[in-house]
PDB file of C-alpha atoms in Angstrom:
ATOM      1  CA  PHE A   1     207.904-104.218 -61.901  1.00  0.00           C
ATOM      2  CA  SER A   2     212.429-104.196 -61.609  1.00  0.00           C
ATOM      3  CA  TRP A   3     214.835-101.500 -62.395  1.00  0.00           C
ATOM      4  CA  THR A   4     218.003-101.919 -63.900  1.00  0.00           C
ATOM      5  CA  VAL A   5     220.805-100.036 -61.738  1.00  0.00           C
ATOM      6  CA  PHE A   6     224.314 -99.622 -63.470  1.00  0.00           C
ATOM      7  CA  ASN A   7     226.901 -98.986 -61.539  1.00  0.00           C
ATOM      8  CA  ILE A   8     228.792 -95.402 -61.718  1.00  0.00           C
ATOM      9  CA  PHE A   9     232.269 -97.345 -61.204  1.00  0.00           C
ATOM     10  CA  GLY A  10     231.541 -99.146 -64.751  1.00  0.00           C
ATOM     11  CA  HIS A  11     231.232-102.523 -62.868  1.00  0.00           C
ATOM     12  CA  GLY A  12     227.948-103.804 -64.263  1.00  0.00           C
ATOM     13  CA  GLY A  13     224.575-103.163 -62.945  1.00  0.00           C
ATOM     14  CA  GLY A  14     222.022-106.125 -61.289  1.00  0.00           C
ATOM     15  CA  LYS A  15     218.048-106.134 -61.222  1.00  0.00           C
ATOM     16  CA  ILE A  16     216.098-104.353 -57.777  1.00  0.00           C
ATOM     17  CA  ASN A  17     213.347-104.345 -56.835  1.00  0.00           C
ATOM     18  CA  ARG A  18     210.651-102.095 -56.459  1.00  0.00           C
ATOM     19  CA  LYS A  19     209.465-103.107 -52.678  1.00  0.00           C
ATOM     20  CA  SER A  20     214.035-102.616 -52.354  1.00  0.00           C
ATOM     21  CA  THR A  21     214.139 -99.394 -53.733  1.00  0.00           C
ATOM     22  CA  LEU A  22     210.930 -98.389 -51.409  1.00  0.00           C
ATOM     23  CA  SER A  23     213.367 -99.469 -48.382  1.00  0.00           C
ATOM     24  CA  VAL A  24     216.191 -97.659 -49.902  1.00  0.00           C
ATOM     25  CA  VAL A  25     214.534 -94.160 -49.986  1.00  0.00           C
ATOM     26  CA  SER A  26     212.114 -94.831 -47.317  1.00  0.00           C
ATOM     27  CA  LEU A  27     215.713 -95.131 -44.737  1.00  0.00           C
ATOM     28  CA  ILE A  28     217.523 -92.519 -46.404  1.00  0.00           C
ATOM     29  CA  THR A  29     214.117 -89.858 -46.203  1.00  0.00           C
ATOM     30  CA  LEU A  30     214.493 -91.311 -41.860  1.00  0.00           C
ATOM     31  CA  THR A  31     218.582 -91.134 -41.888  1.00  0.00           C
ATOM     32  CA  LEU A  32     217.468 -87.609 -42.979  1.00  0.00           C
ATOM     33  CA  ILE A  33     214.697 -86.184 -41.219  1.00  0.00           C
ATOM     34  CA  LEU A  34     216.594 -87.957 -37.664  1.00  0.00           C
ATOM     35  CA  ASN A  35     220.386 -85.501 -39.190  1.00  0.00           C
ATOM     36  CA  VAL A  36     218.374 -82.480 -40.210  1.00  0.00           C
ATOM     37  CA  GLY A  37     217.008 -83.214 -36.274  1.00  0.00           C
ATOM     38  CA  ALA A  38     220.574 -82.993 -34.511  1.00  0.00           C
ATOM     39  CA  VAL A  39     221.767 -80.152 -36.709  1.00  0.00           C
ATOM     40  CA  SER A  40     218.785 -77.915 -35.669  1.00  0.00           C
ATOM     41  CA  ALA A  41     219.547 -78.915 -32.303  1.00  0.00           C
ATOM     42  CA  ALA A  42     222.638 -78.400 -31.811  1.00  0.00           C
ATOM     43  CA  ASN A  43     222.033 -74.958 -33.509  1.00  0.00           C
ATOM     44  CA  SER A  44     219.240 -74.186 -30.790  1.00  0.00           C
ATOM     45  CA  THR A  45     218.877 -71.166 -28.215  1.00  0.00           C
ATOM     46  CA  PHE A  46     217.796 -71.864 -24.555  1.00  0.00           C
ATOM     47  CA  ASN A  47     216.935 -68.743 -22.437  1.00  0.00           C
ATOM     48  CA  SER A  48     218.114 -68.856 -18.487  1.00  0.00           C
ATOM     49  CA  THR A  49     215.123 -69.593 -17.629  1.00  0.00           C
ATOM     50  CA  SER A  50     214.488 -72.559 -19.729  1.00  0.00           C
ATOM     51  CA  VAL A  51     217.671 -73.668 -18.063  1.00  0.00           C
ATOM     52  CA  VAL A  52     217.076 -72.789 -14.394  1.00  0.00           C
ATOM     53  CA  ASN A  53     213.707 -74.439 -14.535  1.00  0.00           C
ATOM     54  CA  SER A  54     215.561 -77.414 -15.345  1.00  0.00           C
ATOM     55  CA  ALA A  55     217.610 -77.690 -12.988  1.00  0.00           C
ATOM     56  CA  ASP A  56     215.888 -79.022 -10.047  1.00  0.00           C
ATOM     57  CA  ILE A  57     215.026 -82.531 -12.540  1.00  0.00           C
ATOM     58  CA  VAL A  58     218.880 -82.999 -12.823  1.00  0.00           C
ATOM     59  CA  LYS A  59     219.577 -82.169  -9.229  1.00  0.00           C
ATOM     60  CA  ASN A  60     216.788 -85.111  -8.177  1.00  0.00           C
ATOM     61  CA  TYR A  61     217.970 -87.122 -10.254  1.00  0.00           C
ATOM     62  CA  VAL A  62     221.610 -87.111  -9.214  1.00  0.00           C
ATOM     63  CA  GLU A  63     220.367 -87.392  -5.726  1.00  0.00           C
ATOM     64  CA  THR A  64     217.680 -90.411  -6.398  1.00  0.00           C
ATOM     65  CA  ASN A  65     220.295 -92.452  -9.014  1.00  0.00           C
ATOM     66  CA  HIS A  66     223.524 -91.607  -8.189  1.00  0.00           C
ATOM     67  CA  ALA A  67     224.475 -90.452 -11.461  1.00  0.00           C
ATOM     68  CA  VAL A  68     223.716 -87.939 -14.037  1.00  0.00           C
ATOM     69  CA  PRO A  69     221.297 -88.459 -16.597  1.00  0.00           C
ATOM     70  CA  ASN A  70     222.187 -89.148 -20.027  1.00  0.00           C
ATOM     71  CA  SER A  71     220.147 -86.455 -21.413  1.00  0.00           C
ATOM     72  CA  VAL A  72     217.811 -83.549 -20.100  1.00  0.00           C
ATOM     73  CA  LYS A  73     214.740 -82.075 -21.588  1.00  0.00           C
ATOM     74  CA  VAL A  74     215.599 -78.080 -21.724  1.00  0.00           C
ATOM     75  CA  ALA A  75     212.254 -75.987 -23.103  1.00  0.00           C
ATOM     76  CA  ASN A  76     210.721 -79.478 -24.749  1.00  0.00           C
ATOM     77  CA  GLN A  77     214.292 -80.698 -26.214  1.00  0.00           C
ATOM     78  CA  ASP A  78     217.183 -83.116 -25.203  1.00  0.00           C
ATOM     79  CA  VAL A  79     220.715 -82.173 -24.204  1.00  0.00           C
ATOM     80  CA  THR A  80     223.178 -84.379 -23.224  1.00  0.00           C
ATOM     81  CA  SER A  81     224.387 -84.587 -20.154  1.00  0.00           C
ATOM     82  CA  ALA A  82     228.000 -82.800 -21.873  1.00  0.00           C
ATOM     83  CA  GLN A  83     225.287 -80.058 -23.274  1.00  0.00           C
ATOM     84  CA  TYR A  84     223.810 -79.556 -20.484  1.00  0.00           C
ATOM     85  CA  LEU A  85     226.821 -78.985 -18.348  1.00  0.00           C
ATOM     86  CA  TYR A  86     227.720 -75.925 -21.081  1.00  0.00           C
ATOM     87  CA  LEU A  87     223.945 -74.523 -20.611  1.00  0.00           C
ATOM     88  CA  LEU A  88     224.671 -74.766 -16.910  1.00  0.00           C
ATOM     89  CA  THR A  89     227.709 -72.638 -17.035  1.00  0.00           C
ATOM     90  CA  SER A  90     227.055 -70.354 -19.757  1.00  0.00           C
ATOM     91  CA  THR A  91     223.534 -69.510 -17.580  1.00  0.00           C
ATOM     92  CA  VAL A  92     225.802 -68.864 -14.454  1.00  0.00           C
ATOM     93  CA  GLN A  93     227.740 -66.783 -16.909  1.00  0.00           C
ATOM     94  CA  ASN A  94     224.754 -64.479 -18.449  1.00  0.00           C
ATOM     95  CA  ILE A  95     223.263 -64.358 -14.583  1.00  0.00           C
ATOM     96  CA  ASN A  96     226.118 -62.766 -12.991  1.00  0.00           C
ATOM     97  CA  LYS A  97     226.528 -60.405 -16.242  1.00  0.00           C
ATOM     98  CA  SER A  98     222.620 -59.836 -16.008  1.00  0.00           C
ATOM     99  CA  SER A  99     222.667 -60.612 -19.711  1.00  0.00           C
ATOM    100  CA  ASN A 100     219.201 -61.864 -21.360  1.00  0.00           C
ATOM    101  CA  THR A 101     221.331 -63.524 -23.915  1.00  0.00           C
ATOM    102  CA  PRO A 102     220.263 -66.834 -24.962  1.00  0.00           C
ATOM    103  CA  VAL A 103     223.180 -69.948 -24.955  1.00  0.00           C
ATOM    104  CA  THR A 104     223.381 -70.907 -27.941  1.00  0.00           C
ATOM    105  CA  LEU A 105     223.281 -75.109 -27.893  1.00  0.00           C
ATOM    106  CA  LYS A 106     226.861 -76.622 -29.199  1.00  0.00           C
ATOM    107  CA  SER A 107     227.977 -80.330 -30.215  1.00  0.00           C
ATOM    108  CA  VAL A 108     229.894 -81.386 -26.685  1.00  0.00           C
ATOM    109  CA  THR A 109     231.482 -84.795 -25.618  1.00  0.00           C
ATOM    110  CA  SER A 110     232.247 -86.317 -22.766  1.00  0.00           C
ATOM    111  CA  PRO A 111     235.676 -86.517 -21.306  1.00  0.00           C
ATOM    112  CA  THR A 112     237.490 -89.007 -22.808  1.00  0.00           C
ATOM    113  CA  CYS A 113     239.262 -90.067 -18.501  1.00  0.00           C
ATOM    114  CA  SER A 114     237.356 -87.970 -16.227  1.00  0.00           C
ATOM    115  CA  SER A 115     238.869 -87.865 -12.335  1.00  0.00           C
ATOM    116  CA  GLU A 116     237.929 -86.444  -9.214  1.00  0.00           C
ATOM    117  CA  THR A 117     240.203 -85.704  -6.107  1.00  0.00           C
ATOM    118  CA  VAL A 118     238.026 -83.180  -4.256  1.00  0.00           C
ATOM    119  CA  THR A 119     237.500 -83.042  -0.632  1.00  0.00           C
ATOM    120  CA  SER A 120     233.900 -81.509   0.862  1.00  0.00           C
ATOM    121  CA  GLY A 121     234.196 -78.168   1.760  1.00  0.00           C
ATOM    122  CA  THR A 122     232.138 -74.663   0.378  1.00  0.00           C
ATOM    123  CA  LEU A 123     233.167 -72.791  -2.667  1.00  0.00           C
ATOM    124  CA  THR A 124     232.438 -69.050  -3.180  1.00  0.00           C
ATOM    125  CA  LYS A 125     230.799 -67.451  -5.669  1.00  0.00           C
ATOM    126  CA  ASN A 126     233.923 -65.979  -7.213  1.00  0.00           C
ATOM    127  CA  GLU A 127     235.273 -69.072  -7.539  1.00  0.00           C
ATOM    128  CA  TYR A 128     232.401 -70.816  -9.167  1.00  0.00           C
ATOM    129  CA  ILE A 129     232.094 -68.241 -11.641  1.00  0.00           C
ATOM    130  CA  THR A 130     235.108 -68.368 -12.511  1.00  0.00           C
ATOM    131  CA  ILE A 131     235.055 -71.903 -13.163  1.00  0.00           C
ATOM    132  CA  ALA A 132     232.059 -71.300 -15.046  1.00  0.00           C
ATOM    133  CA  GLY A 133     234.036 -69.281 -17.241  1.00  0.00           C
ATOM    134  CA  LYS A 134     237.036 -71.853 -17.274  1.00  0.00           C
ATOM    135  CA  ILE A 135     234.037 -74.810 -18.475  1.00  0.00           C
ATOM    136  CA  VAL A 136     232.776 -72.589 -21.005  1.00  0.00           C
ATOM    137  CA  THR A 137     236.131 -71.691 -22.381  1.00  0.00           C
ATOM    138  CA  PHE A 138     237.457 -75.173 -22.941  1.00  0.00           C
ATOM    139  CA  ILE A 139     234.154 -75.967 -24.338  1.00  0.00           C
ATOM    140  CA  ASN A 140     233.956 -73.645 -26.650  1.00  0.00           C
ATOM    141  CA  ASN A 141     238.346 -74.306 -27.757  1.00  0.00           C
ATOM    142  CA  TYR A 142     237.971 -78.237 -27.988  1.00  0.00           C
ATOM    143  CA  ASN A 143     233.772 -79.286 -28.274  1.00  0.00           C
ATOM    144  CA  ARG A 144     234.465 -81.548 -25.448  1.00  0.00           C
ATOM    145  CA  LEU A 145     234.485 -81.362 -21.424  1.00  0.00           C
ATOM    146  CA  PRO A 146     237.568 -81.442 -19.498  1.00  0.00           C
ATOM    147  CA  ASN A 147     238.748 -84.401 -17.860  1.00  0.00           C
ATOM    148  CA  TYR A 148     238.626 -82.428 -14.439  1.00  0.00           C
ATOM    149  CA  VAL A 149     238.542 -78.603 -13.228  1.00  0.00           C
ATOM    150  CA  THR A 150     240.160 -77.886 -10.578  1.00  0.00           C
ATOM    151  CA  THR A 151     239.580 -76.027  -8.132  1.00  0.00           C
ATOM    152  CA  SER A 152     240.741 -74.430  -4.198  1.00  0.00           C
ATOM    153  CA  LEU A 153     239.216 -77.877  -2.803  1.00  0.00           C
ATOM    154  CA  GLY A 154     240.834 -80.191  -5.543  1.00  0.00           C
ATOM    155  CA  ASN A 155     239.508 -82.146  -9.354  1.00  0.00           C
ATOM    156  CA  MET A 156     236.419 -82.146 -10.003  1.00  0.00           C
ATOM    157  CA  ARG A 157     234.473 -84.384 -12.087  1.00  0.00           C
ATOM    158  CA  TYR A 158     231.647 -83.537 -14.421  1.00  0.00           C
ATOM    159  CA  GLU A 159     229.460 -85.346 -13.085  1.00  0.00           C
ATOM    160  CA  ASN A 160     229.519 -83.429  -9.971  1.00  0.00           C
ATOM    161  CA  LEU A 161     230.226 -80.257 -11.955  1.00  0.00           C
ATOM    162  CA  VAL A 162     226.707 -80.816 -13.451  1.00  0.00           C
ATOM    163  CA  TYR A 163     225.136 -81.659 -10.140  1.00  0.00           C
ATOM    164  CA  THR A 164     227.079 -78.506  -8.239  1.00  0.00           C
ATOM    165  CA  TYR A 165     225.710 -75.787 -10.538  1.00  0.00           C
ATOM    166  CA  SER A 166     222.219 -77.578 -10.740  1.00  0.00           C
ATOM    167  CA  LYS A 167     222.226 -76.735  -7.085  1.00  0.00           C
ATOM    168  CA  ILE A 168     223.517 -73.211  -7.698  1.00  0.00           C
ATOM    169  CA  LEU A 169     220.435 -72.514 -10.206  1.00  0.00           C
ATOM    170  CA  ILE A 170     217.972 -74.284  -8.165  1.00  0.00           C
ATOM    171  CA  TYR A 171     219.438 -71.545  -5.306  1.00  0.00           C
ATOM    172  CA  TYR A 172     218.574 -68.553  -8.074  1.00  0.00           C
ATOM    173  CA  LYS A 173     215.520 -69.947  -9.078  1.00  0.00           C
ATOM    174  CA  SER A 174     214.287 -69.958  -5.130  1.00  0.00           C
ATOM    175  CA  TYR A 175     216.001 -66.304  -4.485  1.00  0.00           C
ATOM    176  CA  ASN A 176     216.159 -64.838  -7.583  1.00  0.00           C
ATOM    177  CA  THR A 177     220.262 -64.162  -6.673  1.00  0.00           C
ATOM    178  CA  MET A 178     223.289 -66.272  -6.931  1.00  0.00           C
ATOM    179  CA  PRO A 179     223.751 -67.963  -3.543  1.00  0.00           C
ATOM    180  CA  ASN A 180     227.662 -67.020  -1.361  1.00  0.00           C
ATOM    181  CA  THR A 181     229.049 -70.237  -2.063  1.00  0.00           C
ATOM    182  CA  VAL A 182     227.288 -73.564  -2.780  1.00  0.00           C
ATOM    183  CA  SER A 183     228.895 -76.431  -0.572  1.00  0.00           C
ATOM    184  CA  ILE A 184     231.264 -79.190  -2.379  1.00  0.00           C
ATOM    185  CA  THR A 185     230.703 -83.531  -1.348  1.00  0.00           C
ATOM    186  CA  PRO A 186     233.158 -85.531  -3.159  1.00  0.00           C
ATOM    187  CA  TRP A 187     231.183 -87.240  -5.991  1.00  0.00           C
ATOM    188  CA  ASN A 188     231.718 -91.058  -4.718  1.00  0.00           C
ATOM    189  CA  SER A 189     229.917 -89.521  -1.609  1.00  0.00           C
ATOM    190  CA  ILE A 190     226.554 -88.252  -3.174  1.00  0.00           C
TER     191      ILE A 190
END
């Protein structure tokens, strides 16, 4: 069994057998399913509890592998590490404001050229909350992570920010309050 297909540009047609047609239809269907999944992931919302509950897994991963994971499972959904930093910093802002507003996941890409000059020390609560706001604003404006964020200890790369904000939320999970300070170590020392 075969069908004759006519080219819409007027250059003739050809024959496609039924097996090929079913393969093409299957491929198109799979592509649509994957694209719908990507769209639904980008439109998902996450409450503070789900983000807080994922932080210890990320911290442990970083300390074991000396890298951030490519993806993080939050509320049974995989998000990229770039999206995860957006969830972390938005959650820190919400907790600081005593807001229960869920965070809507955005499409976020990694930085184009991540760099760091940070030295060991501590950031105060006021500073890490201010930095969280700057990160969220940058992501909302550019749909990507900044190459670095300027702190009182120097410039921090995004991997170190993922690690740092995970530590902040682990503290919050244990004590139901955010820490007054958070320790910072250069990324190449973690």
